[in-house]
Amino acid sequence: MQGAVNAFLSHGNFVKSAVLQRFRVANPLLRPIMFSRFDSVSSARIEEQSFESTTISDILKAKGKGADGSWLWCTTDDTVYDAVKSMTLHNVGALVVLKPGEQKSIAGIITERDYLRKIIVQGRSSKSTKVGDIMTEENKLITVTPDTKVLQAMQLMTDNRIRHIPVIDDKEMIGMVSIGDVVRAVVTEHREELDRLSAYIQGGY
């Protein structure tokens, strides 16, 4: 998954260039007309609908409330055992950690990696250890906002080697996205961009 993410970030415009190159080679006589029209008439429209138009808000809307673990959480007082049990039950790799009695005040995040490194490897008991003892605390969290571009979120996750990132709006937790969510959004956006380019070159714009 990490390799696929790096490939998207390094070669995101390669597919678009390849499509344009294909039409340059196939139709050399049309090149001056086609690219003059592309630059002068529709550059603003293509720019507006570029690879970077999708935001985290779009991903959350597509997932819907409660979908794919967006709203799964535990508290700092819960045992690690219960937190891991919840992850397994809902097939997710991380839970948002909230302060007891405060439904949208985020205290941190607990992931499968925390469980492996801080419980299994250290020989601790998950039933007697509190989530608050092993979670990544809020002041160390890497977060995004609903307006963050998908490619920016992907870069953050890749650079910091994380697979889940909380979405914060006005200091409140509103959801969480995974690297899988982000990759799917980028793939969809690339596919739509290719469709727009093909439609434009064939006279659809």
PDB file of C-alpha atoms in Angstrom:
ATOM      1  CA  MET A   1       0.000   0.000   0.000  1.00  0.00           C
ATOM      2  CA  GLN A   2       2.829   2.408   0.890  1.00  0.00           C
ATOM      3  CA  GLY A   3       4.478   1.761  -2.491  1.00  0.00           C
ATOM      4  CA  ALA A   4       1.232   2.499  -4.310  1.00  0.00           C
ATOM      5  CA  VAL A   5       0.836   5.762  -2.416  1.00  0.00           C
ATOM      6  CA  ASN A   6       4.380   6.844  -3.292  1.00  0.00           C
ATOM      7  CA  ALA A   7       3.719   6.000  -6.948  1.00  0.00           C
ATOM      8  CA  PHE A   8       0.624   8.229  -6.989  1.00  0.00           C
ATOM      9  CA  LEU A   9       2.461  11.116  -5.368  1.00  0.00           C
ATOM     10  CA  SER A  10       5.523  10.834  -7.628  1.00  0.00           C
ATOM     11  CA  HIS A  11       3.747  10.180 -10.919  1.00  0.00           C
ATOM     12  CA  GLY A  12       0.297  11.684 -10.467  1.00  0.00           C
ATOM     13  CA  ASN A  13       0.464  13.666 -13.737  1.00  0.00           C
ATOM     14  CA  PHE A  14       2.064  10.868 -15.754  1.00  0.00           C
ATOM     15  CA  VAL A  15      -1.268   9.409 -16.889  1.00  0.00           C
ATOM     16  CA  LYS A  16      -2.561  12.778 -18.040  1.00  0.00           C
ATOM     17  CA  SER A  17       0.670  13.452 -19.959  1.00  0.00           C
ATOM     18  CA  ALA A  18       0.495  10.024 -21.555  1.00  0.00           C
ATOM     19  CA  VAL A  19      -3.031  10.661 -22.835  1.00  0.00           C
ATOM     20  CA  LEU A  20      -2.043  14.012 -24.309  1.00  0.00           C
ATOM     21  CA  GLN A  21       1.121  12.495 -25.837  1.00  0.00           C
ATOM     22  CA  ARG A  22      -0.991   9.768 -27.458  1.00  0.00           C
ATOM     23  CA  PHE A  23      -3.111  12.338 -29.216  1.00  0.00           C
ATOM     24  CA  ARG A  24      -0.045  14.372 -30.251  1.00  0.00           C
ATOM     25  CA  VAL A  25       1.493  11.324 -31.928  1.00  0.00           C
ATOM     26  CA  ALA A  26      -1.734  10.057 -33.453  1.00  0.00           C
ATOM     27  CA  ASN A  27      -2.833  13.447 -34.780  1.00  0.00           C
ATOM     28  CA  PRO A  28       0.275  15.596 -35.460  1.00  0.00           C
ATOM     29  CA  LEU A  29      -1.572  17.867 -37.926  1.00  0.00           C
ATOM     30  CA  LEU A  30      -4.222  18.689 -35.332  1.00  0.00           C
ATOM     31  CA  ARG A  31      -1.722  19.601 -32.625  1.00  0.00           C
ATOM     32  CA  PRO A  32      -1.540  23.419 -33.204  1.00  0.00           C
ATOM     33  CA  ILE A  33      -5.338  23.743 -33.297  1.00  0.00           C
ATOM     34  CA  MET A  34      -5.997  21.341 -30.453  1.00  0.00           C
ATOM     35  CA  PHE A  35      -3.525  22.804 -27.979  1.00  0.00           C
ATOM     36  CA  SER A  36      -4.266  26.395 -28.854  1.00  0.00           C
ATOM     37  CA  ARG A  37      -7.909  25.692 -28.097  1.00  0.00           C
ATOM     38  CA  PHE A  38      -6.994  23.778 -24.962  1.00  0.00           C
ATOM     39  CA  ASP A  39      -4.867  26.660 -23.639  1.00  0.00           C
ATOM     40  CA  SER A  40      -7.121  29.565 -24.530  1.00  0.00           C
ATOM     41  CA  VAL A  41     -10.661  28.287 -24.148  1.00  0.00           C
ATOM     42  CA  SER A  42     -10.802  25.582 -21.506  1.00  0.00           C
ATOM     43  CA  SER A  43      -7.647  25.866 -19.403  1.00  0.00           C
ATOM     44  CA  ALA A  44      -9.575  27.457 -16.532  1.00  0.00           C
ATOM     45  CA  ARG A  45     -12.221  24.739 -16.633  1.00  0.00           C
ATOM     46  CA  ILE A  46      -9.635  21.931 -16.728  1.00  0.00           C
ATOM     47  CA  GLU A  47      -7.672  23.600 -13.943  1.00  0.00           C
ATOM     48  CA  GLU A  48     -10.828  23.920 -11.872  1.00  0.00           C
ATOM     49  CA  GLN A  49     -11.516  20.198 -12.247  1.00  0.00           C
ATOM     50  CA  SER A  50      -7.908  19.061 -11.765  1.00  0.00           C
ATOM     51  CA  PHE A  51      -6.452  16.136  -9.841  1.00  0.00           C
ATOM     52  CA  GLU A  52      -6.437  18.171  -6.633  1.00  0.00           C
ATOM     53  CA  SER A  53     -10.101  19.167  -6.439  1.00  0.00           C
ATOM     54  CA  THR A  54     -11.281  16.406  -4.086  1.00  0.00           C
ATOM     55  CA  THR A  55     -11.230  17.212  -0.383  1.00  0.00           C
ATOM     56  CA  ILE A  56     -11.466  15.193   2.826  1.00  0.00           C
ATOM     57  CA  SER A  57     -15.032  16.462   3.159  1.00  0.00           C
ATOM     58  CA  ASP A  58     -15.892  14.677  -0.107  1.00  0.00           C
ATOM     59  CA  ILE A  59     -14.523  11.405   1.292  1.00  0.00           C
ATOM     60  CA  LEU A  60     -16.564  11.734   4.499  1.00  0.00           C
ATOM     61  CA  LYS A  61     -19.725  12.461   2.508  1.00  0.00           C
ATOM     62  CA  ALA A  62     -19.122   9.396   0.338  1.00  0.00           C
ATOM     63  CA  LYS A  63     -18.572   7.195   3.384  1.00  0.00           C
ATOM     64  CA  GLY A  64     -21.603   8.501   5.245  1.00  0.00           C
ATOM     65  CA  LYS A  65     -22.047   8.746   9.007  1.00  0.00           C
ATOM     66  CA  GLY A  66     -20.824   5.686  10.772  1.00  0.00           C
ATOM     67  CA  ALA A  67     -19.496   4.033   7.580  1.00  0.00           C
ATOM     68  CA  ASP A  68     -16.146   2.212   7.708  1.00  0.00           C
ATOM     69  CA  GLY A  69     -15.568   3.143  11.336  1.00  0.00           C
ATOM     70  CA  SER A  70     -15.714   6.925  10.847  1.00  0.00           C
ATOM     71  CA  TRP A  71     -17.431   7.362  14.190  1.00  0.00           C
ATOM     72  CA  LEU A  72     -15.947   4.480  16.206  1.00  0.00           C
ATOM     73  CA  TRP A  73     -14.304   5.570  19.420  1.00  0.00           C
ATOM     74  CA  CYS A  74     -13.291   4.575  22.920  1.00  0.00           C
ATOM     75  CA  THR A  75     -12.284   6.519  26.022  1.00  0.00           C
ATOM     76  CA  THR A  76      -9.018   6.871  27.898  1.00  0.00           C
ATOM     77  CA  ASP A  77     -10.493   4.772  30.734  1.00  0.00           C
ATOM     78  CA  ASP A  78     -11.363   1.769  28.545  1.00  0.00           C
ATOM     79  CA  THR A  79      -9.044  -1.228  28.637  1.00  0.00           C
ATOM     80  CA  VAL A  80      -6.812  -1.925  25.651  1.00  0.00           C
ATOM     81  CA  TYR A  81      -8.489  -5.340  25.425  1.00  0.00           C
ATOM     82  CA  ASP A  82     -11.918  -3.740  24.885  1.00  0.00           C
ATOM     83  CA  ALA A  83     -10.495  -1.289  22.348  1.00  0.00           C
ATOM     84  CA  VAL A  84      -8.844  -4.047  20.303  1.00  0.00           C
ATOM     85  CA  LYS A  85     -12.010  -6.144  20.542  1.00  0.00           C
ATOM     86  CA  SER A  86     -13.969  -3.222  19.087  1.00  0.00           C
ATOM     87  CA  MET A  87     -11.441  -2.817  16.246  1.00  0.00           C
ATOM     88  CA  THR A  88     -11.725  -6.505  15.413  1.00  0.00           C
ATOM     89  CA  LEU A  89     -15.514  -6.489  15.582  1.00  0.00           C
ATOM     90  CA  HIS A  90     -15.798  -3.527  13.202  1.00  0.00           C
ATOM     91  CA  ASN A  91     -12.821  -4.476  11.014  1.00  0.00           C
ATOM     92  CA  VAL A  92     -10.925  -1.210  11.516  1.00  0.00           C
ATOM     93  CA  GLY A  93      -7.312  -0.516  12.416  1.00  0.00           C
ATOM     94  CA  ALA A  94      -7.709   2.455  14.748  1.00  0.00           C
ATOM     95  CA  LEU A  95     -10.081   4.099  17.205  1.00  0.00           C
ATOM     96  CA  VAL A  96     -10.376   7.718  18.170  1.00  0.00           C
ATOM     97  CA  VAL A  97      -9.878   8.166  21.923  1.00  0.00           C
ATOM     98  CA  LEU A  98     -12.156  10.610  23.707  1.00  0.00           C
ATOM     99  CA  LYS A  99     -12.070  12.017  27.206  1.00  0.00           C
ATOM    100  CA  PRO A 100     -14.673  10.351  29.465  1.00  0.00           C
ATOM    101  CA  GLY A 101     -17.979  12.213  29.298  1.00  0.00           C
ATOM    102  CA  GLU A 102     -16.870  14.442  26.418  1.00  0.00           C
ATOM    103  CA  GLN A 103     -18.192  13.047  23.154  1.00  0.00           C
ATOM    104  CA  LYS A 104     -16.283  15.293  20.765  1.00  0.00           C
ATOM    105  CA  SER A 105     -13.221  16.253  22.780  1.00  0.00           C
ATOM    106  CA  ILE A 106     -10.456  14.158  21.279  1.00  0.00           C
ATOM    107  CA  ALA A 107      -7.751  12.881  23.630  1.00  0.00           C
ATOM    108  CA  GLY A 108      -5.756  10.854  21.120  1.00  0.00           C
ATOM    109  CA  ILE A 109      -5.837   7.787  18.901  1.00  0.00           C
ATOM    110  CA  ILE A 110      -5.111   4.095  19.450  1.00  0.00           C
ATOM    111  CA  THR A 111      -4.037   1.857  16.564  1.00  0.00           C
ATOM    112  CA  GLU A 112      -3.115  -1.751  15.918  1.00  0.00           C
ATOM    113  CA  ARG A 113       0.496  -0.598  15.883  1.00  0.00           C
ATOM    114  CA  ASP A 114       0.164   0.772  19.437  1.00  0.00           C
ATOM    115  CA  TYR A 115      -1.200  -2.590  20.575  1.00  0.00           C
ATOM    116  CA  LEU A 116       1.619  -4.567  18.966  1.00  0.00           C
ATOM    117  CA  ARG A 117       4.454  -2.305  20.096  1.00  0.00           C
ATOM    118  CA  LYS A 118       3.276  -1.332  23.557  1.00  0.00           C
ATOM    119  CA  ILE A 119       1.379  -4.415  24.708  1.00  0.00           C
ATOM    120  CA  ILE A 120       2.469  -7.539  22.817  1.00  0.00           C
ATOM    121  CA  VAL A 121       6.165  -6.723  22.415  1.00  0.00           C
ATOM    122  CA  GLN A 122       6.484  -5.456  25.993  1.00  0.00           C
ATOM    123  CA  GLY A 123       4.566  -8.394  27.464  1.00  0.00           C
ATOM    124  CA  ARG A 124       1.909  -6.233  29.106  1.00  0.00           C
ATOM    125  CA  SER A 125      -1.682  -7.268  29.819  1.00  0.00           C
ATOM    126  CA  SER A 126      -4.290  -5.718  27.540  1.00  0.00           C
ATOM    127  CA  LYS A 127      -6.987  -6.381  30.159  1.00  0.00           C
ATOM    128  CA  SER A 128      -5.264  -4.383  32.889  1.00  0.00           C
ATOM    129  CA  THR A 129      -3.798  -1.591  30.735  1.00  0.00           C
ATOM    130  CA  LYS A 130      -5.880   1.507  30.007  1.00  0.00           C
ATOM    131  CA  VAL A 131      -6.126   2.973  26.524  1.00  0.00           C
ATOM    132  CA  GLY A 132      -4.856   6.277  27.884  1.00  0.00           C
ATOM    133  CA  ASP A 133      -1.569   4.592  28.850  1.00  0.00           C
ATOM    134  CA  ILE A 134      -0.587   3.585  25.306  1.00  0.00           C
ATOM    135  CA  MET A 135      -2.474   5.897  22.932  1.00  0.00           C
ATOM    136  CA  THR A 136      -0.877   8.585  20.793  1.00  0.00           C
ATOM    137  CA  GLU A 137      -1.804  11.741  22.675  1.00  0.00           C
ATOM    138  CA  GLU A 138      -3.719  14.609  21.153  1.00  0.00           C
ATOM    139  CA  ASN A 139      -0.767  17.029  21.176  1.00  0.00           C
ATOM    140  CA  LYS A 140       1.198  14.572  19.004  1.00  0.00           C
ATOM    141  CA  LEU A 141      -1.626  13.813  16.600  1.00  0.00           C
ATOM    142  CA  ILE A 142      -1.423  14.596  12.909  1.00  0.00           C
ATOM    143  CA  THR A 143      -4.852  15.753  11.755  1.00  0.00           C
ATOM    144  CA  VAL A 144      -6.616  17.203   8.735  1.00  0.00           C
ATOM    145  CA  THR A 145      -9.645  19.433   8.260  1.00  0.00           C
ATOM    146  CA  PRO A 146     -12.642  18.888   5.952  1.00  0.00           C
ATOM    147  CA  ASP A 147     -11.081  21.378   3.484  1.00  0.00           C
ATOM    148  CA  THR A 148      -7.754  19.550   3.237  1.00  0.00           C
ATOM    149  CA  LYS A 149      -7.050  18.337  -0.300  1.00  0.00           C
ATOM    150  CA  VAL A 150      -6.862  14.566  -0.698  1.00  0.00           C
ATOM    151  CA  LEU A 151      -3.345  14.684  -2.160  1.00  0.00           C
ATOM    152  CA  GLN A 152      -2.170  16.780   0.797  1.00  0.00           C
ATOM    153  CA  ALA A 153      -3.633  14.213   3.191  1.00  0.00           C
ATOM    154  CA  MET A 154      -1.924  11.420   1.278  1.00  0.00           C
ATOM    155  CA  GLN A 155       1.399  13.248   1.509  1.00  0.00           C
ATOM    156  CA  LEU A 156       0.971  13.719   5.268  1.00  0.00           C
ATOM    157  CA  MET A 157       0.188  10.064   5.800  1.00  0.00           C
ATOM    158  CA  THR A 158       3.071   8.909   3.628  1.00  0.00           C
ATOM    159  CA  ASP A 159       5.649  11.249   5.177  1.00  0.00           C
ATOM    160  CA  ASN A 160       4.640  10.268   8.708  1.00  0.00           C
ATOM    161  CA  ARG A 161       4.061   6.568   7.946  1.00  0.00           C
ATOM    162  CA  ILE A 162       0.529   6.541   9.343  1.00  0.00           C
ATOM    163  CA  ARG A 163      -2.556   4.773   8.007  1.00  0.00           C
ATOM    164  CA  HIS A 164      -5.337   6.684   9.797  1.00  0.00           C
ATOM    165  CA  ILE A 165      -5.831  10.397  10.260  1.00  0.00           C
ATOM    166  CA  PRO A 166      -8.544  12.166  12.325  1.00  0.00           C
ATOM    167  CA  VAL A 167     -10.611  14.922  10.749  1.00  0.00           C
ATOM    168  CA  ILE A 168     -10.972  17.954  13.007  1.00  0.00           C
ATOM    169  CA  ASP A 169     -13.291  20.897  12.451  1.00  0.00           C
ATOM    170  CA  ASP A 170     -13.225  23.800  14.898  1.00  0.00           C
ATOM    171  CA  LYS A 171     -11.452  21.635  17.517  1.00  0.00           C
ATOM    172  CA  GLU A 172     -14.099  18.923  17.272  1.00  0.00           C
ATOM    173  CA  MET A 173     -13.672  15.411  15.907  1.00  0.00           C
ATOM    174  CA  ILE A 174     -15.989  14.838  12.933  1.00  0.00           C
ATOM    175  CA  GLY A 175     -14.565  11.638  11.431  1.00  0.00           C
ATOM    176  CA  MET A 176     -11.513   9.671  10.427  1.00  0.00           C
ATOM    177  CA  VAL A 177     -10.105   8.579   7.076  1.00  0.00           C
ATOM    178  CA  SER A 178      -7.716   5.766   6.262  1.00  0.00           C
ATOM    179  CA  ILE A 179      -5.004   5.469   3.638  1.00  0.00           C
ATOM    180  CA  GLY A 180      -7.395   3.161   1.775  1.00  0.00           C
ATOM    181  CA  ASP A 181     -10.057   5.895   1.654  1.00  0.00           C
ATOM    182  CA  VAL A 182      -7.505   8.370   0.303  1.00  0.00           C
ATOM    183  CA  VAL A 183      -6.112   6.034  -2.353  1.00  0.00           C
ATOM    184  CA  ARG A 184      -9.618   5.168  -3.578  1.00  0.00           C
ATOM    185  CA  ALA A 185     -10.433   8.878  -3.880  1.00  0.00           C
ATOM    186  CA  VAL A 186      -7.245   9.558  -5.857  1.00  0.00           C
ATOM    187  CA  VAL A 187      -7.899   6.628  -8.207  1.00  0.00           C
ATOM    188  CA  THR A 188     -11.455   7.868  -8.815  1.00  0.00           C
ATOM    189  CA  GLU A 189     -10.260  11.414  -9.438  1.00  0.00           C
ATOM    190  CA  HIS A 190      -7.601  10.262 -11.909  1.00  0.00           C
ATOM    191  CA  ARG A 191     -10.195   8.215 -13.773  1.00  0.00           C
ATOM    192  CA  GLU A 192     -12.574  11.184 -13.956  1.00  0.00           C
ATOM    193  CA  GLU A 193      -9.748  13.459 -15.116  1.00  0.00           C
ATOM    194  CA  LEU A 194      -8.906  11.078 -17.959  1.00  0.00           C
ATOM    195  CA  ASP A 195     -12.567  11.005 -18.964  1.00  0.00           C
ATOM    196  CA  ARG A 196     -12.651  14.820 -19.036  1.00  0.00           C
ATOM    197  CA  LEU A 197      -9.483  15.008 -21.124  1.00  0.00           C
ATOM    198  CA  SER A 198     -10.774  12.423 -23.590  1.00  0.00           C
ATOM    199  CA  ALA A 199     -14.127  14.228 -23.862  1.00  0.00           C
ATOM    200  CA  TYR A 200     -12.354  17.556 -24.438  1.00  0.00           C
ATOM    201  CA  ILE A 201     -10.017  16.205 -27.120  1.00  0.00           C
ATOM    202  CA  GLN A 202     -12.936  14.562 -28.894  1.00  0.00           C
ATOM    203  CA  GLY A 203     -14.916  17.790 -28.826  1.00  0.00           C
ATOM    204  CA  GLY A 204     -16.965  17.206 -25.703  1.00  0.00           C
ATOM    205  CA  TYR A 205     -16.058  20.630 -24.234  1.00  0.00           C
TER     206      TYR A 205
END
